[in-house]
Amino acid sequence: MDSTDTVSSGGSRTTLRGGRLGVIGVVFFVVAAAAPLVGMTGAVPVAIVLGNGAAAPGAYFVVGLTLLLFSVGYAAMSQRVTNAGAFFAYIGRGLGKHLGLGSAFVSLIAYVAIQLAIFGFFGGLMAGQIGALGLELPWWLWALIAWAVVTVLSLASVDVGAKVLGALMLLEVLSLMITAVAILIDGGPEGYDFAASFSPQAIMVGGLAGSAGIAFAFAFASFIGFEATAIYGEESKNPKRIVPQATYLAVALITALFAITAFALVTGMGASQAIETTAEYSSVDGVPLADPAAVLFTLATEYVGGWMATAMSILVLSSLFAGILAFQNAAGRYVFALGRGGVLPGRLGRVNAKGAPQNASLTTSAITVVVILLFTLFQLEPILNMFYWFSGLAVVAIVLIEALVCVAVIAYFRKNKGEEGVFTTVIAPVAAFIGLLIGEYLLMSRFGLLAGTTAEGVDPSVTPWGLSPLGWVLIALPFTVLLAGYLFSRVAGRENEEFIRDELT
């Protein structure tokens, strides 16, 4: 679909309003979705203690390079295809409409799941922080307040959301950079040890089946959301130029932010003592990693000042809110694309006067509020259950779809040759595909550690694949939905012309 206005038979516009976002606006959405401050407080300490220690920054750097290779073919496809359902549109063009439809539902599950995960984290963290100040309110109330605000913002013009995310993201990134620079200027107790963090032998310590694999798994989980650049193609000022630029810029920025800040944390503690000190800082009642955020906050206090730790504790909340808004927009645009293509009810493929996918966004909000209420009804934990379960599901689903996109890029450019070179159409997608397959294996084998769904009596930091029945259901769900969507598309035997035109022309 191009970005000109099209009108349905009922008189409603079915194209997102173009010309609203530039490169920076798209990058705001994507980096906000990656929530770097949340990753630094939640994932990096675990990657250090249970993963490859001082080489955790190197693991993030390697994953960033893998996703940069993925971005080469992904950006090339964005030159040919502009569609709010980027993943399924690309897979449909390269591998056929049946697999495209299956992947569409997997992508939708992924974005709704990660949004639900962040709702749980936000509600639980907000209840804890405000409760410490004397105002005891349940987590679900804070989650519902965020839900209401995000729903309203998702109905506004997309550039309004970009401005909100931009302000929040800049504060978040600034706090990380100030802390990292302060630590690196000081040099920490042992000075810089680049070999301990970035040498191949340090990064791979323990092997992919062991500690290195754990670090890579958490690194892959931290990058989720970067691929959303193409979703905003229709609403950008020049999608053929802006989407590729925003993709490369977003991946480079997220990679640099994680690698540099993680290296600063290691330097601040001393590379040789990184594991022990991280465990000490994050311990609660003698249990390591019970409070992983304390690692960053402690170092911020030591090298910058207590005010920075206080600011970061507030910015973690704003980072989570920004992530909710970013994924609300992403999920809404997937529902919109499926509605416009006739796979879901046609009214979901219409936009309001501000050019936002109103019905699709409201549908996404309806799904999320029902799940929040169900978790409340069954008295499930917002962080231990809602956050860990859904975030684990989401990252397995996203990496699966990214791997399929790599294959689709190769297939598409074999049939539709252009000016793109062999590196863009073959070498980079193949290399990224191999890296993503390894990443998917690591995510699934360590799913119990990521999602907290370990079988009774199993130590997930030592034993891979030791999952509870719920864990097996969650990792199987993306593959089951992909197969079910593919078979449904083939068996139904009805070719929806709108979907085919939207996806394959």
Short mmCIF file of C-alpha atoms in Angstrom, two decimals:
data_model
loop_
_atom_site.label_atom_id
_atom_site.label_comp_id
_atom_site.label_asym_id
_atom_site.label_seq_id
_atom_site.Cartn_x
_atom_site.Cartn_y
_atom_site.Cartn_z
CA MET A 1 0.00 0.00 0.00
CA ASP A 2 1.28 3.49 -0.72
CA SER A 3 0.74 6.34 1.66
CA THR A 4 -1.95 8.13 -0.30
CA ASP A 5 -5.42 8.16 1.19
CA THR A 6 -7.72 5.34 0.13
CA VAL A 7 -11.37 5.11 1.02
CA SER A 8 -13.42 2.01 1.69
CA SER A 9 -16.81 1.40 0.16
CA GLY A 10 -18.37 2.70 3.34
CA GLY A 11 -16.61 6.02 2.99
CA SER A 12 -14.02 5.50 5.71
CA ARG A 13 -10.33 6.03 5.15
CA THR A 14 -8.31 2.82 5.18
CA THR A 15 -4.81 4.25 4.93
CA LEU A 16 -2.77 5.64 7.80
CA ARG A 17 -2.05 9.34 7.41
CA GLY A 18 1.33 9.83 5.80
CA GLY A 19 3.94 12.52 6.27
CA ARG A 20 3.77 12.53 10.07
CA LEU A 21 7.11 10.99 11.08
CA GLY A 22 10.71 11.65 10.18
CA VAL A 23 13.70 9.46 10.96
CA ILE A 24 13.97 10.70 14.54
CA GLY A 25 10.25 10.17 15.20
CA VAL A 26 10.43 6.53 14.08
CA VAL A 27 13.59 5.98 16.12
CA PHE A 28 11.81 7.35 19.20
CA PHE A 29 9.13 4.66 18.91
CA VAL A 30 11.68 1.90 18.37
CA VAL A 31 14.17 2.79 21.11
CA ALA A 32 11.30 3.38 23.53
CA ALA A 33 10.05 -0.14 22.73
CA ALA A 34 13.50 -1.56 23.52
CA ALA A 35 13.36 0.20 26.94
CA PRO A 36 17.15 0.33 27.49
CA LEU A 37 16.91 1.46 31.11
CA VAL A 38 14.70 -1.52 31.91
CA GLY A 39 17.16 -3.84 30.17
CA MET A 40 20.10 -2.36 32.09
CA THR A 41 18.34 -2.77 35.43
CA GLY A 42 16.75 -6.15 34.77
CA ALA A 43 18.61 -8.20 32.15
CA VAL A 44 22.27 -7.13 32.27
CA PRO A 45 22.89 -8.08 35.94
CA VAL A 46 21.46 -11.55 35.26
CA ALA A 47 23.65 -11.88 32.16
CA ILE A 48 26.69 -11.01 34.29
CA VAL A 49 26.01 -13.34 37.23
CA LEU A 50 24.51 -16.35 35.45
CA GLY A 51 26.06 -15.71 32.04
CA ASN A 52 29.57 -14.82 30.94
CA GLY A 53 30.46 -12.38 33.71
CA ALA A 54 32.52 -9.38 32.64
CA ALA A 55 31.97 -10.34 28.99
CA ALA A 56 28.22 -9.59 29.11
CA PRO A 57 28.85 -6.32 27.20
CA GLY A 58 30.44 -8.38 24.44
CA ALA A 59 27.37 -10.63 24.25
CA TYR A 60 25.18 -7.57 23.72
CA PHE A 61 27.58 -6.31 21.06
CA VAL A 62 27.50 -9.63 19.16
CA VAL A 63 23.70 -9.76 19.25
CA GLY A 64 23.63 -6.16 18.02
CA LEU A 65 25.85 -7.09 15.07
CA THR A 66 23.58 -10.04 14.26
CA LEU A 67 20.55 -7.78 14.21
CA LEU A 68 22.46 -5.23 12.15
CA LEU A 69 22.98 -7.96 9.53
CA PHE A 70 19.26 -8.73 9.75
CA SER A 71 18.56 -5.05 9.16
CA VAL A 72 20.38 -5.10 5.81
CA GLY A 73 17.79 -7.31 4.12
CA TYR A 74 14.96 -5.90 6.23
CA ALA A 75 15.79 -2.36 5.10
CA ALA A 76 16.10 -3.49 1.48
CA MET A 77 12.59 -4.98 1.65
CA SER A 78 11.28 -1.68 3.02
CA GLN A 79 12.42 -0.09 -0.24
CA ARG A 80 10.01 -2.37 -2.11
CA VAL A 81 7.15 -2.73 0.40
CA THR A 82 5.44 -0.10 2.57
CA ASN A 83 2.93 -1.75 4.89
CA ALA A 84 1.82 -1.38 8.51
CA GLY A 85 2.10 -5.16 8.91
CA ALA A 86 5.76 -5.20 7.89
CA PHE A 87 6.71 -8.69 9.05
CA PHE A 88 3.83 -10.56 7.47
CA ALA A 89 3.96 -8.40 4.35
CA TYR A 90 7.63 -9.22 3.81
CA ILE A 91 7.16 -12.94 4.51
CA GLY A 92 4.10 -12.98 2.25
CA ARG A 93 6.03 -11.40 -0.61
CA GLY A 94 8.93 -13.81 -0.29
CA LEU A 95 7.39 -17.07 0.89
CA GLY A 96 3.76 -16.81 -0.17
CA LYS A 97 0.49 -15.59 1.27
CA HIS A 98 -0.21 -18.72 3.34
CA LEU A 99 2.95 -18.43 5.40
CA GLY A 100 2.47 -14.67 5.42
CA LEU A 101 -0.92 -15.07 7.07
CA GLY A 102 0.44 -17.51 9.64
CA SER A 103 3.28 -15.15 10.50
CA ALA A 104 0.82 -12.26 10.85
CA PHE A 105 -0.88 -13.89 13.80
CA VAL A 106 2.45 -14.83 15.40
CA SER A 107 3.58 -11.20 15.13
CA LEU A 108 0.31 -10.00 16.63
CA ILE A 109 0.66 -12.40 19.56
CA ALA A 110 4.22 -11.18 20.12
CA TYR A 111 3.33 -7.49 20.28
CA VAL A 112 0.26 -7.98 22.47
CA ALA A 113 2.28 -10.27 24.76
CA ILE A 114 5.14 -7.83 25.27
CA GLN A 115 2.68 -5.04 25.93
CA LEU A 116 0.99 -7.17 28.60
CA ALA A 117 4.38 -7.99 30.09
CA ILE A 118 5.21 -4.31 30.45
CA PHE A 119 1.79 -3.57 31.95
CA GLY A 120 2.57 -6.13 34.66
CA PHE A 121 6.06 -4.75 35.31
CA PHE A 122 4.78 -1.16 35.41
CA GLY A 123 1.92 -1.98 37.77
CA GLY A 124 4.08 -4.02 40.13
CA LEU A 125 6.94 -1.52 40.21
CA MET A 126 4.62 1.46 40.58
CA ALA A 127 2.76 -0.18 43.47
CA GLY A 128 6.07 -0.93 45.20
CA GLN A 129 7.60 2.53 44.77
CA ILE A 130 4.47 4.47 45.67
CA GLY A 131 3.74 2.05 48.49
CA ALA A 132 7.16 2.84 49.98
CA LEU A 133 6.03 6.46 50.16
CA GLY A 134 2.96 5.50 52.19
CA LEU A 135 0.29 5.30 49.49
CA GLU A 136 -0.80 1.66 49.27
CA LEU A 137 -2.61 1.01 45.98
CA PRO A 138 -2.93 -2.33 44.12
CA TRP A 139 -0.77 -2.99 41.06
CA TRP A 140 -3.77 -3.46 38.81
CA LEU A 141 -5.01 0.07 39.52
CA TRP A 142 -1.71 1.55 38.31
CA ALA A 143 -1.80 -0.75 35.28
CA LEU A 144 -5.33 0.41 34.45
CA ILE A 145 -4.34 4.08 34.80
CA ALA A 146 -1.49 3.51 32.33
CA TRP A 147 -3.89 1.56 30.10
CA ALA A 148 -6.35 4.48 29.98
CA VAL A 149 -3.67 7.07 29.15
CA VAL A 150 -2.05 4.87 26.50
CA THR A 151 -5.41 4.15 24.90
CA VAL A 152 -6.16 7.86 24.58
CA LEU A 153 -2.70 8.61 23.13
CA SER A 154 -3.02 5.76 20.62
CA LEU A 155 -6.13 7.42 19.17
CA ALA A 156 -4.27 10.67 18.53
CA SER A 157 -2.12 11.48 15.53
CA VAL A 158 1.02 9.34 15.55
CA ASP A 159 3.30 12.37 15.85
CA VAL A 160 1.72 13.19 19.25
CA GLY A 161 2.86 9.80 20.56
CA ALA A 162 6.29 10.35 19.03
CA LYS A 163 6.71 13.62 20.95
CA VAL A 164 5.72 11.98 24.24
CA LEU A 165 8.08 9.06 23.62
CA GLY A 166 10.84 11.39 22.49
CA ALA A 167 10.81 13.35 25.73
CA LEU A 168 10.76 10.21 27.89
CA MET A 169 13.41 8.42 25.81
CA LEU A 170 15.85 11.33 25.82
CA LEU A 171 15.75 11.54 29.62
CA GLU A 172 16.24 7.78 29.89
CA VAL A 173 19.20 7.69 27.49
CA LEU A 174 20.73 10.80 29.07
CA SER A 175 20.69 9.22 32.53
CA LEU A 176 22.45 6.10 31.23
CA MET A 177 25.04 8.07 29.29
CA ILE A 178 25.86 10.41 32.21
CA THR A 179 26.34 7.42 34.50
CA ALA A 180 28.42 5.50 31.95
CA VAL A 181 30.64 8.49 31.17
CA ALA A 182 31.19 9.25 34.87
CA ILE A 183 32.28 5.66 35.53
CA LEU A 184 34.51 5.47 32.47
CA ILE A 185 36.20 8.80 33.26
CA ASP A 186 36.97 7.49 36.75
CA GLY A 187 38.14 4.13 35.43
CA GLY A 188 36.84 2.10 38.36
CA PRO A 189 38.98 0.05 40.76
CA GLU A 190 40.85 -1.85 38.00
CA GLY A 191 40.77 0.47 35.00
CA TYR A 192 39.59 -0.60 31.55
CA ASP A 193 39.76 -4.28 30.63
CA PHE A 194 38.50 -4.50 27.05
CA ALA A 195 39.74 -8.07 26.66
CA ALA A 196 37.64 -9.25 29.61
CA SER A 197 34.49 -7.79 28.03
CA PHE A 198 34.97 -8.04 24.27
CA SER A 199 37.52 -10.75 23.40
CA PRO A 200 35.97 -13.79 21.64
CA GLN A 201 37.27 -16.24 24.25
CA ALA A 202 35.77 -14.20 27.08
CA ILE A 203 32.42 -13.79 25.33
CA MET A 204 32.15 -17.53 24.65
CA VAL A 205 33.26 -18.67 28.11
CA GLY A 206 31.18 -21.65 29.19
CA GLY A 207 29.99 -22.26 25.61
CA LEU A 208 26.59 -21.76 24.01
CA ALA A 209 25.19 -24.65 26.03
CA GLY A 210 26.36 -23.00 29.24
CA SER A 211 27.01 -19.53 30.63
CA ALA A 212 27.66 -17.81 27.27
CA GLY A 213 24.31 -19.08 26.03
CA ILE A 214 22.54 -17.54 29.02
CA ALA A 215 24.12 -14.14 28.32
CA PHE A 216 23.14 -14.31 24.64
CA ALA A 217 19.59 -15.29 25.53
CA PHE A 218 19.13 -12.24 27.77
CA ALA A 219 20.80 -10.03 25.18
CA PHE A 220 18.38 -11.16 22.45
CA ALA A 221 15.47 -10.54 24.82
CA SER A 222 16.70 -6.99 25.45
CA PHE A 223 16.54 -5.97 21.78
CA ILE A 224 12.88 -6.77 21.16
CA GLY A 225 11.09 -3.86 19.47
CA PHE A 226 13.87 -2.58 17.19
CA GLU A 227 12.20 -4.18 14.15
CA ALA A 228 9.12 -1.94 14.44
CA THR A 229 10.63 0.73 12.17
CA ALA A 230 8.91 -0.60 9.05
CA ILE A 231 5.51 -0.63 10.78
CA TYR A 232 5.51 3.19 10.62
CA GLY A 233 6.42 3.34 6.93
CA GLU A 234 2.98 4.51 5.81
CA GLU A 235 3.03 7.35 8.34
CA SER A 236 6.55 8.55 7.58
CA LYS A 237 7.42 11.43 5.30
CA ASN A 238 9.42 9.32 2.86
CA PRO A 239 9.25 5.60 3.74
CA LYS A 240 11.75 4.49 1.11
CA ARG A 241 14.39 6.67 2.73
CA ILE A 242 13.26 6.97 6.33
CA VAL A 243 12.62 3.29 7.19
CA PRO A 244 16.12 2.05 6.23
CA GLN A 245 17.80 5.00 7.94
CA ALA A 246 15.69 4.60 11.08
CA THR A 247 16.36 0.85 11.18
CA TYR A 248 20.13 1.21 11.02
CA LEU A 249 20.13 4.14 13.44
CA ALA A 250 17.90 2.36 15.95
CA VAL A 251 19.95 -0.87 15.95
CA ALA A 252 23.23 1.04 16.20
CA LEU A 253 21.92 3.25 19.01
CA ILE A 254 20.49 0.35 21.05
CA THR A 255 23.64 -1.74 20.55
CA ALA A 256 25.94 1.11 21.57
CA LEU A 257 23.78 1.99 24.55
CA PHE A 258 23.73 -1.56 25.92
CA ALA A 259 27.37 -2.37 25.14
CA ILE A 260 28.84 0.89 26.45
CA THR A 261 26.67 1.10 29.56
CA ALA A 262 27.20 -2.58 30.41
CA PHE A 263 30.96 -2.10 29.95
CA ALA A 264 30.76 0.89 32.28
CA LEU A 265 29.02 -1.23 34.93
CA VAL A 266 31.72 -3.89 34.65
CA THR A 267 34.44 -1.21 34.83
CA GLY A 268 32.79 0.41 37.84
CA MET A 269 32.88 -2.89 39.74
CA GLY A 270 36.19 -4.15 38.34
CA ALA A 271 36.20 -6.85 35.65
CA SER A 272 37.75 -9.49 37.91
CA GLN A 273 35.08 -8.91 40.58
CA ALA A 274 32.09 -8.23 38.32
CA ILE A 275 30.21 -11.45 39.11
CA GLU A 276 30.74 -11.30 42.89
CA THR A 277 29.99 -7.58 43.15
CA THR A 278 26.88 -7.81 40.98
CA ALA A 279 25.61 -10.65 43.17
CA GLU A 280 26.37 -8.61 46.29
CA TYR A 281 24.69 -5.41 45.10
CA SER A 282 21.58 -7.26 43.89
CA SER A 283 21.09 -9.47 46.95
CA VAL A 284 18.08 -9.23 49.24
CA ASP A 285 18.23 -11.30 52.42
CA GLY A 286 21.22 -13.15 51.00
CA VAL A 287 19.51 -14.04 47.70
CA PRO A 288 21.53 -12.80 44.67
CA LEU A 289 19.64 -11.09 41.81
CA ALA A 290 16.57 -10.56 43.97
CA ASP A 291 16.91 -6.83 43.19
CA PRO A 292 18.94 -6.54 39.95
CA ALA A 293 18.12 -2.84 39.56
CA ALA A 294 20.20 -2.14 42.67
CA VAL A 295 23.39 -2.77 40.66
CA LEU A 296 22.91 0.22 38.37
CA PHE A 297 21.48 2.37 41.16
CA THR A 298 24.39 1.61 43.49
CA LEU A 299 26.99 2.46 40.84
CA ALA A 300 25.08 5.62 39.87
CA THR A 301 25.13 6.71 43.50
CA GLU A 302 28.85 5.96 43.84
CA TYR A 303 30.05 7.62 40.65
CA VAL A 304 27.44 10.35 40.05
CA GLY A 305 25.41 10.91 43.19
CA GLY A 306 22.31 9.75 45.01
CA TRP A 307 20.19 12.08 42.94
CA MET A 308 20.94 10.05 39.82
CA ALA A 309 19.81 6.81 41.43
CA THR A 310 16.60 8.55 42.50
CA ALA A 311 16.09 9.94 39.00
CA MET A 312 16.69 6.52 37.46
CA SER A 313 14.17 4.87 39.77
CA ILE A 314 11.59 7.31 38.39
CA LEU A 315 12.81 7.02 34.79
CA VAL A 316 12.42 3.23 34.92
CA LEU A 317 8.70 3.87 35.33
CA SER A 318 8.60 6.37 32.47
CA SER A 319 10.61 3.89 30.37
CA LEU A 320 8.01 1.20 31.01
CA PHE A 321 5.20 3.60 30.16
CA ALA A 322 6.97 4.56 26.93
CA GLY A 323 7.30 0.87 26.10
CA ILE A 324 3.59 0.29 26.65
CA LEU A 325 2.73 3.15 24.30
CA ALA A 326 5.20 1.97 21.65
CA PHE A 327 3.84 -1.59 21.64
CA GLN A 328 0.24 -0.38 21.77
CA ASN A 329 0.96 1.44 18.52
CA ALA A 330 2.72 -1.57 17.02
CA ALA A 331 -0.01 -4.06 17.96
CA GLY A 332 -2.74 -1.68 16.81
CA ARG A 333 -1.12 -1.31 13.41
CA TYR A 334 -0.89 -5.08 12.97
CA VAL A 335 -4.60 -5.44 13.77
CA PHE A 336 -5.28 -2.56 11.37
CA ALA A 337 -3.28 -4.21 8.56
CA LEU A 338 -5.13 -7.51 9.02
CA GLY A 339 -8.46 -5.71 9.07
CA ARG A 340 -7.62 -3.75 5.93
CA GLY A 341 -6.57 -7.01 4.28
CA GLY A 342 -9.89 -8.64 5.12
CA VAL A 343 -8.45 -11.32 7.42
CA LEU A 344 -10.03 -9.66 10.44
CA PRO A 345 -13.31 -7.68 10.29
CA GLY A 346 -13.06 -4.80 7.82
CA ARG A 347 -13.98 -2.12 10.36
CA LEU A 348 -10.62 -2.77 12.06
CA GLY A 349 -8.91 -1.53 8.90
CA ARG A 350 -10.25 1.99 9.13
CA VAL A 351 -8.70 5.12 10.57
CA ASN A 352 -10.15 8.10 12.39
CA ALA A 353 -10.00 11.77 11.39
CA LYS A 354 -6.51 12.06 12.90
CA GLY A 355 -5.20 9.24 10.75
CA ALA A 356 -4.87 6.78 13.66
CA PRO A 357 -6.14 3.16 13.46
CA GLN A 358 -8.87 3.83 16.01
CA ASN A 359 -10.86 0.58 15.90
CA ALA A 360 -7.71 -1.54 15.83
CA SER A 361 -6.22 0.35 18.79
CA LEU A 362 -9.44 0.02 20.79
CA THR A 363 -9.49 -3.71 20.04
CA THR A 364 -5.91 -4.06 21.27
CA SER A 365 -6.85 -2.13 24.42
CA ALA A 366 -9.87 -4.38 24.98
CA ILE A 367 -7.67 -7.49 24.82
CA THR A 368 -5.10 -6.11 27.23
CA VAL A 369 -7.61 -4.90 29.80
CA VAL A 370 -9.32 -8.31 29.84
CA VAL A 371 -6.00 -10.04 30.53
CA ILE A 372 -5.11 -7.53 33.27
CA LEU A 373 -8.46 -8.18 34.92
CA LEU A 374 -8.02 -11.96 34.63
CA PHE A 375 -4.61 -11.81 36.30
CA THR A 376 -6.20 -9.70 39.03
CA LEU A 377 -9.12 -12.10 39.44
CA PHE A 378 -6.86 -15.14 39.78
CA GLN A 379 -4.45 -13.24 42.06
CA LEU A 380 -1.42 -13.82 39.86
CA GLU A 381 1.75 -11.80 40.40
CA PRO A 382 2.25 -8.82 38.04
CA ILE A 383 6.05 -9.27 37.71
CA LEU A 384 6.80 -12.93 38.50
CA ASN A 385 3.87 -14.14 36.39
CA MET A 386 2.57 -11.50 33.99
CA PHE A 387 5.90 -9.92 33.09
CA TYR A 388 8.07 -13.02 32.88
CA TRP A 389 5.54 -15.28 31.13
CA PHE A 390 4.53 -12.81 28.43
CA SER A 391 8.00 -11.35 27.81
CA GLY A 392 9.41 -14.85 27.31
CA LEU A 393 6.62 -15.72 24.89
CA ALA A 394 7.08 -12.48 22.97
CA VAL A 395 10.81 -12.78 22.36
CA VAL A 396 10.54 -16.41 21.14
CA ALA A 397 7.79 -15.33 18.73
CA ILE A 398 9.68 -12.28 17.44
CA VAL A 399 12.95 -14.13 16.80
CA LEU A 400 11.01 -16.87 14.96
CA ILE A 401 9.46 -14.28 12.65
CA GLU A 402 12.77 -12.48 12.16
CA ALA A 403 14.36 -15.75 11.01
CA LEU A 404 11.50 -16.26 8.53
CA VAL A 405 12.00 -12.70 7.24
CA CYS A 406 15.64 -13.56 6.44
CA VAL A 407 14.51 -16.49 4.30
CA ALA A 408 11.80 -14.35 2.71
CA VAL A 409 14.34 -11.66 1.77
CA ILE A 410 16.50 -14.21 -0.03
CA ALA A 411 13.52 -15.73 -1.84
CA TYR A 412 12.03 -12.37 -2.78
CA PHE A 413 15.17 -10.95 -4.34
CA ARG A 414 15.84 -14.15 -6.26
CA LYS A 415 12.51 -13.61 -8.00
CA ASN A 416 12.65 -9.81 -8.12
CA LYS A 417 16.18 -8.82 -9.00
CA GLY A 418 17.11 -5.17 -8.80
CA GLU A 419 20.11 -3.02 -8.05
CA GLU A 420 20.69 -4.63 -4.64
CA GLY A 421 24.02 -6.46 -4.36
CA VAL A 422 24.71 -10.02 -3.25
CA PHE A 423 25.68 -8.90 0.26
CA THR A 424 22.26 -7.30 0.75
CA THR A 425 20.19 -10.09 -0.78
CA VAL A 426 22.13 -13.22 0.23
CA ILE A 427 25.19 -12.89 2.48
CA ALA A 428 23.72 -10.65 5.20
CA PRO A 429 20.35 -12.48 5.39
CA VAL A 430 22.08 -15.89 5.55
CA ALA A 431 24.44 -14.74 8.31
CA ALA A 432 21.55 -13.17 10.22
CA PHE A 433 19.44 -16.31 9.77
CA ILE A 434 22.16 -18.47 11.31
CA GLY A 435 22.58 -16.05 14.21
CA LEU A 436 18.83 -15.86 14.79
CA LEU A 437 18.47 -19.67 14.72
CA ILE A 438 21.17 -19.91 17.38
CA GLY A 439 19.41 -17.17 19.33
CA GLU A 440 16.07 -18.96 19.10
CA TYR A 441 17.61 -22.19 20.36
CA LEU A 442 19.21 -20.37 23.29
CA LEU A 443 15.97 -18.56 24.15
CA MET A 444 13.99 -21.79 24.11
CA SER A 445 16.56 -23.88 25.95
CA ARG A 446 16.83 -21.22 28.66
CA PHE A 447 13.13 -20.34 28.66
CA GLY A 448 12.70 -21.48 32.25
CA LEU A 449 15.28 -18.89 33.31
CA LEU A 450 13.73 -16.15 31.14
CA ALA A 451 10.09 -16.80 31.98
CA GLY A 452 10.27 -18.38 35.41
CA THR A 453 8.59 -21.55 34.13
CA THR A 454 11.07 -24.15 35.38
CA ALA A 455 10.01 -27.65 36.33
CA GLU A 456 10.10 -28.45 40.03
CA GLY A 457 13.56 -29.38 41.26
CA VAL A 458 15.40 -28.02 38.20
CA ASP A 459 18.09 -25.32 38.44
CA PRO A 460 17.56 -23.29 35.23
CA SER A 461 20.99 -21.68 35.48
CA VAL A 462 22.56 -25.12 35.13
CA THR A 463 20.04 -27.31 33.30
CA PRO A 464 18.52 -26.21 29.97
CA TRP A 465 15.08 -27.35 28.79
CA GLY A 466 13.85 -28.18 32.29
CA LEU A 467 10.44 -26.59 31.77
CA SER A 468 7.12 -26.84 33.55
CA PRO A 469 4.00 -27.71 31.49
CA LEU A 470 3.23 -23.98 31.24
CA GLY A 471 6.74 -23.35 29.92
CA TRP A 472 6.32 -25.93 27.16
CA VAL A 473 2.95 -24.42 26.21
CA LEU A 474 4.40 -20.91 25.97
CA ILE A 475 7.40 -21.81 23.80
CA ALA A 476 5.24 -24.01 21.55
CA LEU A 477 2.53 -21.36 21.07
CA PRO A 478 4.28 -19.25 18.35
CA PHE A 479 5.07 -22.37 16.27
CA THR A 480 1.54 -23.73 16.75
CA VAL A 481 -0.04 -20.44 15.69
CA LEU A 482 2.26 -20.21 12.65
CA LEU A 483 1.31 -23.72 11.53
CA ALA A 484 -2.40 -23.20 12.27
CA GLY A 485 -2.47 -19.93 10.30
CA TYR A 486 -0.65 -21.54 7.39
CA LEU A 487 -3.00 -24.55 7.30
CA PHE A 488 -6.09 -22.39 7.69
CA SER A 489 -5.02 -20.24 4.76
CA ARG A 490 -4.47 -23.30 2.58
CA VAL A 491 -7.53 -25.29 3.65
CA ALA A 492 -9.99 -22.40 3.63
CA GLY A 493 -9.43 -22.06 -0.10
CA ARG A 494 -10.71 -18.51 -0.13
CA GLU A 495 -8.32 -15.94 -1.48
CA ASN A 496 -9.21 -12.56 -0.09
CA GLU A 497 -8.36 -10.11 -2.82
CA GLU A 498 -7.79 -7.22 -0.42
CA PHE A 499 -5.29 -9.24 1.61
CA ILE A 500 -3.48 -10.47 -1.48
CA ARG A 501 -3.28 -6.97 -2.93
CA ASP A 502 -2.18 -5.51 0.39
CA GLU A 503 0.48 -8.18 0.85
CA LEU A 504 1.65 -9.29 -2.55
CA THR A 505 1.46 -6.30 -4.88
#
